[in-house]
Short mmCIF file of C-alpha atoms in Angstrom, two decimals:
data_model
loop_
_atom_site.label_atom_id
_atom_site.label_comp_id
_atom_site.label_asym_id
_atom_site.label_seq_id
_atom_site.Cartn_x
_atom_site.Cartn_y
_atom_site.Cartn_z
CA MET A 2 0.00 0.00 0.00
CA HIS A 3 1.29 3.46 -0.94
CA TYR A 4 -0.11 5.20 2.10
CA GLN A 5 1.09 8.77 1.62
CA GLU A 6 0.04 8.77 -2.04
CA ALA A 7 -3.42 7.56 -1.02
CA VAL A 8 -3.65 10.29 1.63
CA ASP A 9 -2.62 12.98 -0.84
CA GLU A 10 -5.06 11.87 -3.54
CA ASN A 11 -7.95 11.46 -1.10
CA ASN A 12 -7.42 14.82 0.55
CA HIS A 13 -7.09 16.56 -2.81
CA GLY A 14 -10.38 14.87 -3.70
CA VAL A 15 -12.02 16.21 -0.56
CA ALA A 16 -10.89 19.74 -1.49
CA LYS A 17 -12.32 19.33 -5.00
CA LEU A 18 -15.57 17.96 -3.57
CA GLU A 19 -15.85 20.95 -1.26
CA ALA A 20 -15.25 23.21 -4.27
CA GLY A 21 -18.03 21.48 -6.24
CA ASP A 22 -15.70 19.98 -8.87
CA LEU A 23 -17.12 16.46 -8.87
CA ARG A 24 -15.19 15.24 -11.90
CA SER A 25 -11.83 16.12 -10.38
CA ALA A 26 -12.92 14.73 -7.01
CA LEU A 27 -13.82 11.44 -8.70
CA GLU A 28 -10.39 11.25 -10.31
CA HIS A 29 -8.58 11.81 -7.01
CA PHE A 30 -10.73 9.36 -5.03
CA SER A 31 -10.31 6.70 -7.71
CA LEU A 32 -6.53 7.06 -7.63
CA ALA A 33 -6.54 7.00 -3.84
CA LEU A 34 -8.51 3.76 -3.92
CA LYS A 35 -6.03 2.30 -6.38
CA TYR A 36 -3.19 3.06 -3.98
CA THR A 37 -4.96 1.37 -1.06
CA MET A 38 -6.45 -1.64 -2.84
CA GLY A 39 -3.81 -2.29 -5.47
CA ASP A 40 -5.03 -3.16 -8.94
CA LEU A 41 -8.51 -1.72 -9.48
CA ASP A 42 -9.54 -4.42 -11.97
CA PRO A 43 -11.53 -6.65 -9.54
CA LEU A 44 -13.41 -3.66 -8.17
CA ALA A 45 -13.74 -1.97 -11.56
CA ARG A 46 -16.25 -4.54 -12.79
CA GLU A 47 -18.69 -3.20 -10.21
CA LEU A 48 -18.02 0.50 -10.71
CA PRO A 49 -19.43 2.85 -13.34
CA GLN A 50 -17.31 3.88 -16.29
CA GLY A 51 -16.49 7.21 -14.66
CA VAL A 52 -14.53 5.32 -11.99
CA ARG A 53 -13.03 2.69 -14.28
CA ASN A 54 -11.58 5.37 -16.53
CA VAL A 55 -10.72 8.45 -14.53
CA THR A 56 -9.83 10.39 -17.67
CA LYS A 57 -13.47 10.59 -18.73
CA HIS A 58 -15.04 14.03 -18.63
CA THR A 59 -18.65 12.91 -18.87
CA ASP A 60 -21.18 11.63 -16.32
CA VAL A 61 -19.72 13.29 -13.24
CA HIS A 62 -18.91 16.82 -14.43
CA ALA A 63 -20.35 19.63 -12.36
CA PRO A 64 -19.68 23.38 -12.32
CA SER A 65 -17.21 24.58 -9.76
CA HIS A 66 -18.43 26.39 -6.64
CA ARG A 67 -16.33 27.59 -3.71
CA ARG A 68 -17.45 28.29 -0.19
CA SER A 69 -16.50 31.58 1.36
CA GLY A 70 -13.98 31.62 4.16
CA SER A 71 -10.73 29.78 4.70
CA GLY A 72 -8.54 28.26 7.36
CA GLU A 73 -11.02 25.59 8.40
CA PRO A 74 -9.43 22.78 10.46
CA PRO A 75 -9.06 19.41 8.69
CA ALA A 76 -12.08 17.14 8.97
CA THR A 77 -9.95 14.39 10.54
CA THR A 78 -8.96 16.44 13.57
CA ARG A 79 -11.98 18.69 13.87
CA PRO A 80 -14.74 17.01 11.91
CA LYS A 81 -17.43 19.46 10.80
CA PRO A 82 -19.94 17.41 8.78
CA ARG A 83 -22.87 19.13 7.08
CA ASP A 84 -26.40 17.88 6.68
CA ALA A 85 -29.88 19.33 6.41
CA ALA A 86 -30.51 19.67 10.11
CA SER A 87 -27.77 22.11 10.99
CA LEU A 88 -24.64 23.56 9.43
CA GLN A 89 -21.58 24.40 11.46
CA GLU A 90 -21.07 27.78 9.78
CA GLY A 91 -24.68 28.41 8.85
CA LYS A 92 -23.97 27.92 5.15
CA MET A 93 -25.02 25.07 2.89
CA ASN A 94 -22.32 23.30 0.94
CA PRO A 95 -23.27 24.20 -2.67
CA ILE A 96 -23.40 20.56 -3.73
CA SER A 97 -25.10 19.19 -0.62
CA ALA A 98 -28.70 18.06 -0.59
CA PRO A 99 -31.18 18.07 2.29
CA PHE A 100 -30.69 15.08 4.62
CA ALA A 101 -27.61 13.78 2.73
CA TYR A 102 -24.17 14.19 4.25
CA GLY A 103 -22.23 15.56 1.29
CA ARG A 104 -18.84 16.32 2.73
CA GLY A 105 -15.78 14.15 2.25
CA ILE A 106 -13.52 12.93 5.03
CA ASN A 107 -9.81 13.73 5.00
CA LEU A 108 -7.28 11.04 5.82
CA ILE A 109 -4.79 11.47 8.64
CA PRO A 110 -1.24 11.29 7.23
CA HIS A 111 0.04 8.67 9.70
CA GLU A 112 0.21 4.98 8.84
CA SER A 113 -1.22 3.93 12.22
CA ALA A 114 -3.82 6.70 12.39
CA TYR A 115 -6.78 4.35 12.87
CA SER A 116 -5.17 1.19 14.23
CA PRO A 117 -1.67 -0.10 15.09
CA ASP A 118 -2.55 -3.17 13.01
CA PRO A 119 -1.51 -2.34 9.41
CA LEU A 120 -4.23 -4.49 7.85
CA ILE A 121 -6.99 -2.93 9.96
CA ASN A 122 -5.63 0.55 9.32
CA THR A 123 -5.59 -0.06 5.56
CA THR A 124 -9.14 -1.42 5.71
CA VAL A 125 -10.42 1.67 7.52
CA VAL A 126 -8.59 3.93 5.07
CA SER A 127 -10.17 2.10 2.13
CA SER A 128 -13.60 2.46 3.76
CA ILE A 129 -13.13 6.22 4.07
CA ILE A 130 -12.09 6.57 0.43
CA ILE A 131 -15.00 4.46 -0.80
CA PHE A 132 -17.37 6.55 1.31
CA ASN A 133 -16.00 9.70 -0.31
CA LEU A 134 -16.44 8.11 -3.73
CA SER A 135 -20.02 7.19 -2.83
CA ILE A 136 -20.86 10.83 -2.21
CA ILE A 137 -20.14 11.68 -5.86
CA TYR A 138 -22.76 9.21 -7.12
CA HIS A 139 -25.20 10.13 -4.38
CA LEU A 140 -25.11 13.82 -5.23
CA LYS A 141 -25.25 13.23 -8.98
CA GLY A 142 -28.17 10.86 -8.48
CA LEU A 143 -30.14 13.62 -6.79
CA GLU A 144 -29.97 15.89 -9.81
CA GLY A 145 -33.03 14.25 -11.34
CA ARG A 146 -31.41 13.79 -14.75
CA CYS A 147 -30.86 10.79 -16.96
CA MET A 148 -29.23 7.86 -15.14
CA SER A 149 -30.19 9.21 -11.69
CA ASP A 150 -31.54 5.83 -10.59
CA MET A 151 -28.33 4.08 -11.68
CA ARG A 152 -26.22 6.58 -9.75
CA LEU A 153 -28.31 6.20 -6.61
CA ARG A 154 -28.01 2.42 -6.83
CA LYS A 155 -24.27 2.74 -7.28
CA ALA A 156 -24.05 5.11 -4.32
CA LYS A 157 -25.94 2.59 -2.18
CA SER A 158 -23.66 -0.24 -3.30
CA LEU A 159 -20.53 1.76 -2.49
CA TYR A 160 -21.86 2.87 0.91
CA GLN A 161 -22.54 -0.76 1.72
CA LYS A 162 -19.01 -1.74 0.66
CA ALA A 163 -17.59 0.94 2.94
CA HIS A 164 -19.79 -0.26 5.80
CA ASN A 165 -18.79 -3.89 5.22
CA LEU A 166 -15.11 -2.94 5.27
CA LEU A 167 -15.58 -1.34 8.69
CA ALA A 168 -17.23 -4.55 9.90
CA ASP A 169 -14.32 -6.56 8.47
CA ALA A 170 -11.95 -4.32 10.42
CA GLY A 171 -13.80 -5.18 13.63
CA VAL A 172 -15.46 -1.80 14.11
CA PRO A 173 -18.33 -2.42 16.55
CA LEU A 174 -21.93 -1.27 16.22
CA ASN A 175 -21.36 1.39 18.84
CA ALA A 176 -19.04 4.36 19.38
CA THR A 177 -15.33 3.54 19.35
CA SER A 178 -13.88 6.79 20.83
CA ASN A 179 -12.17 7.45 17.48
CA PRO A 180 -13.96 10.57 16.20
CA VAL A 181 -13.25 9.91 12.52
CA ILE A 182 -14.48 6.32 12.61
CA ASP A 183 -17.56 7.26 14.63
CA MET A 184 -18.37 10.14 12.28
CA LEU A 185 -17.93 7.81 9.32
CA SER A 186 -20.22 5.20 10.85
CA MET A 187 -23.00 7.73 11.50
CA ALA A 188 -22.61 9.29 8.05
CA LEU A 189 -22.80 5.86 6.39
CA TYR A 190 -26.05 4.99 8.16
CA ASN A 191 -27.47 8.42 7.41
CA ASN A 192 -26.62 8.33 3.72
CA LEU A 193 -27.76 4.74 3.28
CA ALA A 194 -31.06 5.75 4.84
CA HIS A 195 -31.32 8.78 2.57
CA VAL A 196 -30.34 7.07 -0.68
CA THR A 197 -32.79 4.20 -0.09
CA PHE A 198 -35.48 6.75 0.77
CA GLU A 199 -34.84 8.46 -2.58
CA MET A 200 -35.17 5.04 -4.23
CA GLN A 201 -38.58 4.75 -2.48
CA ALA A 202 -37.39 1.74 -0.46
CA TYR A 203 -38.98 3.22 2.65
CA ASP A 204 -38.84 0.15 4.88
CA GLU A 205 -35.15 -0.34 4.14
CA SER A 206 -34.53 3.36 4.73
CA ARG A 207 -36.18 3.15 8.15
CA LYS A 208 -33.98 0.15 9.08
CA PHE A 209 -30.87 2.19 8.31
CA PHE A 210 -32.21 5.09 10.36
CA ASP A 211 -32.92 2.69 13.23
CA SER A 212 -29.29 1.49 13.04
CA LEU A 213 -28.17 5.12 13.00
CA ILE A 214 -30.21 5.86 16.12
CA ARG A 215 -28.79 2.87 18.00
CA PHE A 216 -25.23 3.86 17.09
CA ALA A 217 -25.70 7.59 17.72
CA LEU A 218 -27.07 7.02 21.21
CA THR A 219 -23.66 5.57 22.20
CA VAL A 220 -21.82 8.71 21.03
CA VAL A 221 -21.14 10.90 24.08
CA PRO A 222 -18.72 13.86 24.20
CA ASN A 223 -16.49 12.56 27.00
CA LEU A 224 -15.46 9.55 24.87
CA TYR A 225 -13.07 11.61 22.77
CA GLY A 226 -10.72 13.20 25.29
CA ASP A 227 -11.12 16.63 23.72
CA ALA A 228 -13.98 18.96 24.57
CA TYR A 229 -14.06 20.59 21.13
CA VAL A 230 -14.08 17.31 19.20
CA GLY A 231 -16.59 15.81 21.60
CA SER A 232 -18.95 18.77 21.19
CA LEU A 233 -18.75 18.53 17.40
CA LEU A 234 -19.54 14.82 17.42
CA ASP A 235 -22.42 15.44 19.81
CA GLN A 236 -23.80 18.22 17.62
CA GLN A 237 -23.59 16.11 14.49
CA LYS A 238 -25.18 13.19 16.32
CA SER A 239 -28.11 15.50 17.05
CA ASN A 240 -28.24 16.54 13.40
CA PHE A 241 -28.40 12.96 12.19
CA LEU A 242 -31.01 12.03 14.77
CA LEU A 243 -33.11 14.96 13.60
CA ASN A 244 -32.83 13.64 10.05
CA ALA A 245 -34.13 10.29 11.27
CA ILE A 246 -37.14 12.02 12.83
CA ILE A 247 -37.95 14.30 9.90
CA LEU A 248 -37.48 11.93 6.97
CA GLN A 249 -40.55 9.72 7.09
CA ALA A 250 -42.22 7.67 4.39
CA PRO A 251 -45.06 9.57 2.69
CA LYS A 252 -48.50 8.51 3.79
CA LEU A 253 -51.00 7.43 1.20
CA ALA A 254 -53.75 9.96 0.65
CA ALA A 255 -57.06 8.90 2.09
CA ALA A 256 -59.53 7.70 -0.46
CA ALA A 257 -62.10 10.31 -1.39
#
């Protein structure tokens, strides 16, 4: 595994995602995944053409937007996720959608950042990159254009792969005291619930929200050894829980 190269590509991808340049973000995330998982060929059979060939300019192109302000701390040390319930700076990420968590996660540039076990650390890193890649398809699927259903299905598949990798790494179904892993776990449940809701799979969506609720209730600020980080995780937990309350299956209209 070429760890530093994967970190660089992923974090460049997060910057491009924040800027609204989805095509460039896709290129960086795809290269980052290649560095962590070796040859992309086995995975490529399951990924859309935009991932298999990162030189393509179609399918994932979006106009560039930049948020105002600068100097924001990295998401890995001071995670500031955005969703519909509340925004840390009171501003919507230009490419975010209500109820979907549309912000990528930076990688920490240390080879034992998530576990002293190299295999577990690599697995968690791969999960983060795949989650970031999933966001591209999720956001593009919400545009309501041609191939939206395919992109939402692909986003769901990638989210599930990221979630399964965390399970393979031994990440429990409750808070771990690692703020990045816990944020990732909550964001995965939230986005799986949202993407299945958009696919009108309402029962499945509710199951993901139920899993989110069970996990989020174990997230408490004093787990993280830092008051600032703990308060951010607690705030975002509240945001995700509010999503779970608000996003309900539509009720059938009563017969006239």
